[in-house]
């Protein structure tokens, strides 16, 4: 990004306006309007009268005044994704916290790449959600191969998902349901929504955070770590999926990526559409995600196994349609998106206490770790809520953020990354 000195134009020391034209000390002739605005001493100017080629630091967008802020956001997303996806869920004990350095390039790298690609292409949440689904299949397909491993992690996966096993696919529909739900929502979309809450440019359409150097570095880290983890999993699990299974999964991933890039950038706004208050959206998100995790204990015994994925499909379709309808309202804002993410995070906070006791650590240590991560999640949500409050200027309605239809062409042009 060029410095102030590089872009600041020199100003003549005096201006003598005349009828029809103004002659300045450097013998250049300008119009009256430019004489008044461009050649007036800086101390006498109103901030909005500045010449376009004379940007001052306080006239710039906050996104440009703080170039390192974007990098901090990308780094935050890089590490928040595995912390939510593995540790808050209760899949990793607190003693394994250093392993976040190994998981972050795959988890966080995938989330950063999805967010950056979508924002660079001028896309919103529909594109990021579908790309997150593709990432879910990448992680549990070619990398971990949990989709096909009947004894993944030492657990009897074949027995747990036997009721919805499809021999043609070599996996279970229930397994695919869990993979898509967990990684699409919690590993990718929730971390992106939370970190974007802290973006100082979120009053407009969110911009890319990485430039032409940072983005390739993240891509290389993601690929390298994914290959490392894939090899490590094959050696530890002593399992390798068949070429047909890998090729089939790869084809589905490519279809999802192509679909994500062809989705409309924004849903059409409907002035008559209405949306609930953010707190109610958060309550509904918490209820829906909690119901997903508690469904095994709520379904009566003797219900056919295929009822579970059928109900899951109906619930997902209903919630997606409801969210799309809400997002078409002019009142839909960043606070609503934060509420959706907050509800999902609170669900993981209580689910972690049910998952961590199965870890290979003492029960007290497992529950202590869950308490630590749950408390950290609450602190993060509180900080995000305060960031939203600070961004809401008194007396002026909060502008709509990305993922909403009410954006101008000028906002779309502003998404080009800073070099």
PDB file of N, CA and C in Angstrom, residues 57-124:
ATOM      1  N   UNK A  57      -4.802  10.919   6.294  1.00  0.00           N
ATOM      2  CA  UNK A  57      -5.051   9.697   7.079  1.00  0.00           C
ATOM      3  C   UNK A  57      -6.442   9.613   7.660  1.00  0.00           C
ATOM      4  N   UNK A  58      -7.020  10.750   8.121  1.00  0.00           N
ATOM      5  CA  UNK A  58      -8.324  10.650   8.749  1.00  0.00           C
ATOM      6  C   UNK A  58      -9.452  10.591   7.741  1.00  0.00           C
ATOM      7  N   UNK A  59      -9.147  10.775   6.428  1.00  0.00           N
ATOM      8  CA  UNK A  59     -10.174  10.646   5.413  1.00  0.00           C
ATOM      9  C   UNK A  59     -10.261   9.233   4.873  1.00  0.00           C
ATOM     10  N   UNK A  60      -9.292   8.420   5.185  1.00  0.00           N
ATOM     11  CA  UNK A  60      -9.266   7.090   4.615  1.00  0.00           C
ATOM     12  C   UNK A  60     -10.229   6.164   5.322  1.00  0.00           C
ATOM     13  N   UNK A  61     -10.533   5.082   4.641  1.00  0.00           N
ATOM     14  CA  UNK A  61     -11.359   4.045   5.269  1.00  0.00           C
ATOM     15  C   UNK A  61     -10.545   3.364   6.349  1.00  0.00           C
ATOM     16  N   UNK A  62     -11.136   2.987   7.465  1.00  0.00           N
ATOM     17  CA  UNK A  62     -10.381   2.300   8.529  1.00  0.00           C
ATOM     18  C   UNK A  62      -9.636   1.087   8.018  1.00  0.00           C
ATOM     19  N   UNK A  63     -10.178   0.426   7.006  1.00  0.00           N
ATOM     20  CA  UNK A  63      -9.525  -0.748   6.427  1.00  0.00           C
ATOM     21  C   UNK A  63      -8.147  -0.382   5.875  1.00  0.00           C
ATOM     22  N   UNK A  64      -7.998   0.853   5.341  1.00  0.00           N
ATOM     23  CA  UNK A  64      -6.745   1.270   4.756  1.00  0.00           C
ATOM     24  C   UNK A  64      -5.822   1.903   5.784  1.00  0.00           C
ATOM     25  N   UNK A  65      -6.395   2.500   6.848  1.00  0.00           N
ATOM     26  CA  UNK A  65      -5.564   3.139   7.858  1.00  0.00           C
ATOM     27  C   UNK A  65      -4.836   2.115   8.719  1.00  0.00           C
ATOM     28  N   UNK A  66      -5.352   0.909   8.816  1.00  0.00           N
ATOM     29  CA  UNK A  66      -4.769  -0.114   9.684  1.00  0.00           C
ATOM     30  C   UNK A  66      -4.489  -1.372   8.861  1.00  0.00           C
ATOM     31  N   UNK A  67      -3.431  -1.367   8.042  1.00  0.00           N
ATOM     32  CA  UNK A  67      -3.180  -2.535   7.180  1.00  0.00           C
ATOM     33  C   UNK A  67      -2.898  -3.803   7.962  1.00  0.00           C
ATOM     34  N   UNK A  68      -2.335  -3.668   9.176  1.00  0.00           N
ATOM     35  CA  UNK A  68      -2.020  -4.865   9.956  1.00  0.00           C
ATOM     36  C   UNK A  68      -3.270  -5.463  10.599  1.00  0.00           C
ATOM     37  N   UNK A  69      -4.337  -4.717  10.668  1.00  0.00           N
ATOM     38  CA  UNK A  69      -5.559  -5.249  11.257  1.00  0.00           C
ATOM     39  C   UNK A  69      -6.095  -6.408  10.429  1.00  0.00           C
ATOM     40  N   UNK A  70      -6.014  -6.302   9.111  1.00  0.00           N
ATOM     41  CA  UNK A  70      -6.475  -7.392   8.250  1.00  0.00           C
ATOM     42  C   UNK A  70      -5.672  -8.662   8.489  1.00  0.00           C
ATOM     43  N   UNK A  71      -4.363  -8.507   8.666  1.00  0.00           N
ATOM     44  CA  UNK A  71      -3.517  -9.668   8.930  1.00  0.00           C
ATOM     45  C   UNK A  71      -3.885 -10.310  10.257  1.00  0.00           C
ATOM     46  N   UNK A  72      -4.177  -9.483  11.263  1.00  0.00           N
ATOM     47  CA  UNK A  72      -4.570 -10.037  12.559  1.00  0.00           C
ATOM     48  C   UNK A  72      -5.883 -10.809  12.447  1.00  0.00           C
ATOM     49  N   UNK A  73      -6.803 -10.324  11.628  1.00  0.00           N
ATOM     50  CA  UNK A  73      -8.058 -11.040  11.431  1.00  0.00           C
ATOM     51  C   UNK A  73      -7.816 -12.398  10.778  1.00  0.00           C
ATOM     52  N   UNK A  74      -6.959 -12.424   9.762  1.00  0.00           N
ATOM     53  CA  UNK A  74      -6.659 -13.689   9.085  1.00  0.00           C
ATOM     54  C   UNK A  74      -5.986 -14.676  10.038  1.00  0.00           C
ATOM     55  N   UNK A  75      -5.053 -14.178  10.859  1.00  0.00           N
ATOM     56  CA  UNK A  75      -4.391 -15.052  11.829  1.00  0.00           C
ATOM     57  C   UNK A  75      -5.388 -15.547  12.871  1.00  0.00           C
ATOM     58  N   UNK A  76      -6.284 -14.661  13.293  1.00  0.00           N
ATOM     59  CA  UNK A  76      -7.301 -15.080  14.250  1.00  0.00           C
ATOM     60  C   UNK A  76      -8.178 -16.189  13.714  1.00  0.00           C
ATOM     61  N   UNK A  77      -8.615 -16.062  12.461  1.00  0.00           N
ATOM     62  CA  UNK A  77      -9.419 -17.118  11.850  1.00  0.00           C
ATOM     63  C   UNK A  77      -8.603 -18.390  11.682  1.00  0.00           C
ATOM     64  N   UNK A  78      -7.331 -18.240  11.373  1.00  0.00           N
ATOM     65  CA  UNK A  78      -6.433 -19.376  11.163  1.00  0.00           C
ATOM     66  C   UNK A  78      -6.407 -20.295  12.384  1.00  0.00           C
ATOM     67  N   UNK A  79      -6.409 -19.695  13.586  1.00  0.00           N
ATOM     68  CA  UNK A  79      -6.323 -20.500  14.808  1.00  0.00           C
ATOM     69  C   UNK A  79      -7.691 -20.743  15.449  1.00  0.00           C
ATOM     70  N   UNK A  80      -8.648 -19.886  15.188  1.00  0.00           N
ATOM     71  CA  UNK A  80      -9.959 -20.081  15.809  1.00  0.00           C
ATOM     72  C   UNK A  80     -10.671 -21.297  15.246  1.00  0.00           C
ATOM     73  N   UNK A  81     -10.476 -21.590  13.975  1.00  0.00           N
ATOM     74  CA  UNK A  81     -11.167 -22.723  13.360  1.00  0.00           C
ATOM     75  C   UNK A  81     -10.867 -24.048  14.054  1.00  0.00           C
ATOM     76  N   UNK A  82      -9.599 -24.424  14.267  1.00  0.00           N
ATOM     77  CA  UNK A  82      -9.358 -25.679  15.002  1.00  0.00           C
ATOM     78  C   UNK A  82      -9.736 -25.605  16.471  1.00  0.00           C
ATOM     79  N   UNK A  83      -9.642 -24.426  17.077  1.00  0.00           N
ATOM     80  CA  UNK A  83     -10.007 -24.319  18.489  1.00  0.00           C
ATOM     81  C   UNK A  83     -11.489 -24.599  18.695  1.00  0.00           C
ATOM     82  N   UNK A  84     -12.321 -24.137  17.771  1.00  0.00           N
ATOM     83  CA  UNK A  84     -13.749 -24.442  17.861  1.00  0.00           C
ATOM     84  C   UNK A  84     -14.025 -25.857  17.376  1.00  0.00           C
ATOM     85  N   UNK A  85     -13.457 -26.198  16.225  1.00  0.00           N
ATOM     86  CA  UNK A  85     -13.778 -27.482  15.599  1.00  0.00           C
ATOM     87  C   UNK A  85     -13.309 -28.697  16.362  1.00  0.00           C
ATOM     88  N   UNK A  86     -12.243 -28.582  17.148  1.00  0.00           N
ATOM     89  CA  UNK A  86     -11.703 -29.733  17.867  1.00  0.00           C
ATOM     90  C   UNK A  86     -11.761 -29.577  19.382  1.00  0.00           C
ATOM     91  N   UNK A  87     -11.305 -28.446  19.898  1.00  0.00           N
ATOM     92  CA  UNK A  87     -11.140 -28.309  21.348  1.00  0.00           C
ATOM     93  C   UNK A  87     -12.443 -27.928  22.040  1.00  0.00           C
ATOM     94  N   UNK A  88     -13.181 -26.963  21.514  1.00  0.00           N
ATOM     95  CA  UNK A  88     -14.458 -26.614  22.136  1.00  0.00           C
ATOM     96  C   UNK A  88     -15.445 -27.778  22.038  1.00  0.00           C
ATOM     97  N   UNK A  89     -15.370 -28.538  20.964  1.00  0.00           N
ATOM     98  CA  UNK A  89     -16.234 -29.712  20.799  1.00  0.00           C
ATOM     99  C   UNK A  89     -15.922 -30.797  21.816  1.00  0.00           C
ATOM    100  N   UNK A  90     -14.698 -30.825  22.328  1.00  0.00           N
ATOM    101  CA  UNK A  90     -14.320 -31.871  23.273  1.00  0.00           C
ATOM    102  C   UNK A  90     -13.622 -33.038  22.623  1.00  0.00           C
ATOM    103  N   UNK A  91     -13.158 -32.882  21.385  1.00  0.00           N
ATOM    104  CA  UNK A  91     -12.422 -33.954  20.716  1.00  0.00           C
ATOM    105  C   UNK A  91     -10.954 -33.990  21.106  1.00  0.00           C
ATOM    106  N   UNK A  92     -10.460 -32.896  21.689  1.00  0.00           N
ATOM    107  CA  UNK A  92      -9.064 -32.817  22.115  1.00  0.00           C
ATOM    108  C   UNK A  92      -9.019 -32.316  23.551  1.00  0.00           C
ATOM    109  N   UNK A  93      -8.162 -32.902  24.390  1.00  0.00           N
ATOM    110  CA  UNK A  93      -8.048 -32.421  25.782  1.00  0.00           C
ATOM    111  C   UNK A  93      -7.240 -31.132  25.835  1.00  0.00           C
ATOM    112  N   UNK A  94      -7.334 -30.452  26.952  1.00  0.00           N
ATOM    113  CA  UNK A  94      -6.612 -29.199  27.100  1.00  0.00           C
ATOM    114  C   UNK A  94      -5.108 -29.429  27.072  1.00  0.00           C
ATOM    115  N   UNK A  95      -4.656 -30.620  27.442  1.00  0.00           N
ATOM    116  CA  UNK A  95      -3.225 -30.922  27.402  1.00  0.00           C
ATOM    117  C   UNK A  95      -2.692 -31.010  25.982  1.00  0.00           C
ATOM    118  N   UNK A  96      -3.583 -31.190  25.003  1.00  0.00           N
ATOM    119  CA  UNK A  96      -3.164 -31.286  23.601  1.00  0.00           C
ATOM    120  C   UNK A  96      -3.234 -29.944  22.891  1.00  0.00           C
ATOM    121  N   UNK A  97      -3.321 -28.868  23.646  1.00  0.00           N
ATOM    122  CA  UNK A  97      -3.453 -27.546  23.037  1.00  0.00           C
ATOM    123  C   UNK A  97      -2.308 -27.209  22.077  1.00  0.00           C
ATOM    124  N   UNK A  98      -1.055 -27.621  22.355  1.00  0.00           N
ATOM    125  CA  UNK A  98       0.004 -27.326  21.377  1.00  0.00           C
ATOM    126  C   UNK A  98      -0.241 -27.931  19.996  1.00  0.00           C
ATOM    127  N   UNK A  99      -1.060 -28.973  19.910  1.00  0.00           N
ATOM    128  CA  UNK A  99      -1.323 -29.583  18.604  1.00  0.00           C
ATOM    129  C   UNK A  99      -2.132 -28.681  17.688  1.00  0.00           C
ATOM    130  N   UNK A 100      -2.620 -27.544  18.217  1.00  0.00           N
ATOM    131  CA  UNK A 100      -3.332 -26.602  17.360  1.00  0.00           C
ATOM    132  C   UNK A 100      -2.410 -26.078  16.275  1.00  0.00           C
ATOM    133  N   UNK A 101      -1.102 -26.082  16.532  1.00  0.00           N
ATOM    134  CA  UNK A 101      -0.146 -25.643  15.521  1.00  0.00           C
ATOM    135  C   UNK A 101      -0.106 -26.591  14.337  1.00  0.00           C
ATOM    136  N   UNK A 102      -0.427 -27.859  14.569  1.00  0.00           N
ATOM    137  CA  UNK A 102      -0.464 -28.836  13.482  1.00  0.00           C
ATOM    138  C   UNK A 102      -1.811 -28.812  12.782  1.00  0.00           C
ATOM    139  N   UNK A 103      -2.871 -28.578  13.538  1.00  0.00           N
ATOM    140  CA  UNK A 103      -4.213 -28.598  12.952  1.00  0.00           C
ATOM    141  C   UNK A 103      -4.561 -27.301  12.237  1.00  0.00           C
ATOM    142  N   UNK A 104      -3.989 -26.190  12.674  1.00  0.00           N
ATOM    143  CA  UNK A 104      -4.379 -24.887  12.128  1.00  0.00           C
ATOM    144  C   UNK A 104      -4.152 -24.742  10.630  1.00  0.00           C
ATOM    145  N   UNK A 105      -3.027 -25.197  10.068  1.00  0.00           N
ATOM    146  CA  UNK A 105      -2.872 -25.021   8.618  1.00  0.00           C
ATOM    147  C   UNK A 105      -3.954 -25.708   7.792  1.00  0.00           C
ATOM    148  N   UNK A 106      -4.485 -26.838   8.272  1.00  0.00           N
ATOM    149  CA  UNK A 106      -5.563 -27.494   7.535  1.00  0.00           C
ATOM    150  C   UNK A 106      -6.912 -26.864   7.881  1.00  0.00           C
ATOM    151  N   UNK A 107      -7.266 -26.839   9.169  1.00  0.00           N
ATOM    152  CA  UNK A 107      -8.552 -26.261   9.576  1.00  0.00           C
ATOM    153  C   UNK A 107      -8.617 -24.773   9.233  1.00  0.00           C
ATOM    154  N   UNK A 108      -7.722 -24.012   9.868  1.00  0.00           N
ATOM    155  CA  UNK A 108      -7.741 -22.574   9.669  1.00  0.00           C
ATOM    156  C   UNK A 108      -7.356 -22.157   8.270  1.00  0.00           C
ATOM    157  N   UNK A 109      -6.405 -22.873   7.682  1.00  0.00           N
ATOM    158  CA  UNK A 109      -6.045 -22.550   6.304  1.00  0.00           C
ATOM    159  C   UNK A 109      -7.213 -22.729   5.362  1.00  0.00           C
ATOM    160  N   UNK A 110      -7.985 -23.793   5.554  1.00  0.00           N
ATOM    161  CA  UNK A 110      -9.166 -23.996   4.722  1.00  0.00           C
ATOM    162  C   UNK A 110     -10.194 -22.897   4.915  1.00  0.00           C
ATOM    163  N   UNK A 111     -10.417 -22.494   6.171  1.00  0.00           N
ATOM    164  CA  UNK A 111     -11.391 -21.431   6.437  1.00  0.00           C
ATOM    165  C   UNK A 111     -10.941 -20.105   5.834  1.00  0.00           C
ATOM    166  N   UNK A 112      -9.656 -19.786   5.966  1.00  0.00           N
ATOM    167  CA  UNK A 112      -9.149 -18.536   5.397  1.00  0.00           C
ATOM    168  C   UNK A 112      -9.263 -18.549   3.881  1.00  0.00           C
ATOM    169  N   UNK A 113      -8.895 -19.652   3.243  1.00  0.00           N
ATOM    170  CA  UNK A 113      -8.979 -19.731   1.783  1.00  0.00           C
ATOM    171  C   UNK A 113     -10.421 -19.583   1.303  1.00  0.00           C
ATOM    172  N   UNK A 114     -11.356 -20.208   2.005  1.00  0.00           N
ATOM    173  CA  UNK A 114     -12.762 -20.098   1.622  1.00  0.00           C
ATOM    174  C   UNK A 114     -13.234 -18.656   1.744  1.00  0.00           C
ATOM    175  N   UNK A 115     -12.897 -18.025   2.839  1.00  0.00           N
ATOM    176  CA  UNK A 115     -13.330 -16.648   3.047  1.00  0.00           C
ATOM    177  C   UNK A 115     -12.690 -15.700   2.030  1.00  0.00           C
ATOM    178  N   UNK A 116     -11.389 -15.869   1.784  1.00  0.00           N
ATOM    179  CA  UNK A 116     -10.701 -14.973   0.864  1.00  0.00           C
ATOM    180  C   UNK A 116     -11.179 -15.153  -0.574  1.00  0.00           C
ATOM    181  N   UNK A 117     -11.354 -16.392  -0.992  1.00  0.00           N
ATOM    182  CA  UNK A 117     -11.814 -16.630  -2.372  1.00  0.00           C
ATOM    183  C   UNK A 117     -13.209 -16.038  -2.585  1.00  0.00           C
ATOM    184  N   UNK A 118     -14.078 -16.240  -1.625  1.00  0.00           N
ATOM    185  CA  UNK A 118     -15.436 -15.713  -1.759  1.00  0.00           C
ATOM    186  C   UNK A 118     -15.436 -14.193  -1.811  1.00  0.00           C
ATOM    187  N   UNK A 119     -14.680 -13.546  -0.935  1.00  0.00           N
ATOM    188  CA  UNK A 119     -14.665 -12.086  -0.898  1.00  0.00           C
ATOM    189  C   UNK A 119     -13.969 -11.503  -2.115  1.00  0.00           C
ATOM    190  N   UNK A 120     -12.924 -12.142  -2.606  1.00  0.00           N
ATOM    191  CA  UNK A 120     -12.257 -11.640  -3.808  1.00  0.00           C
ATOM    192  C   UNK A 120     -13.158 -11.738  -5.030  1.00  0.00           C
ATOM    193  N   UNK A 121     -14.003 -12.745  -5.063  1.00  0.00           N
ATOM    194  CA  UNK A 121     -14.915 -12.912  -6.194  1.00  0.00           C
ATOM    195  C   UNK A 121     -16.206 -12.123  -6.018  1.00  0.00           C
ATOM    196  N   UNK A 122     -16.310 -11.353  -4.945  1.00  0.00           N
ATOM    197  CA  UNK A 122     -17.523 -10.581  -4.715  1.00  0.00           C
ATOM    198  C   UNK A 122     -18.699 -11.438  -4.289  1.00  0.00           C
ATOM    199  N   UNK A 123     -18.416 -12.577  -3.672  1.00  0.00           N
ATOM    200  CA  UNK A 123     -19.481 -13.496  -3.267  1.00  0.00           C
ATOM    201  C   UNK A 123     -19.773 -13.356  -1.785  1.00  0.00           C
ATOM    202  N   UNK A 124     -20.908 -13.933  -1.387  1.00  0.00           N
ATOM    203  CA  UNK A 124     -21.331 -13.847  -0.006  1.00  0.00           C
ATOM    204  C   UNK A 124     -21.431 -15.211   0.648  1.00  0.00           C
TER     205      UNK A 124
END
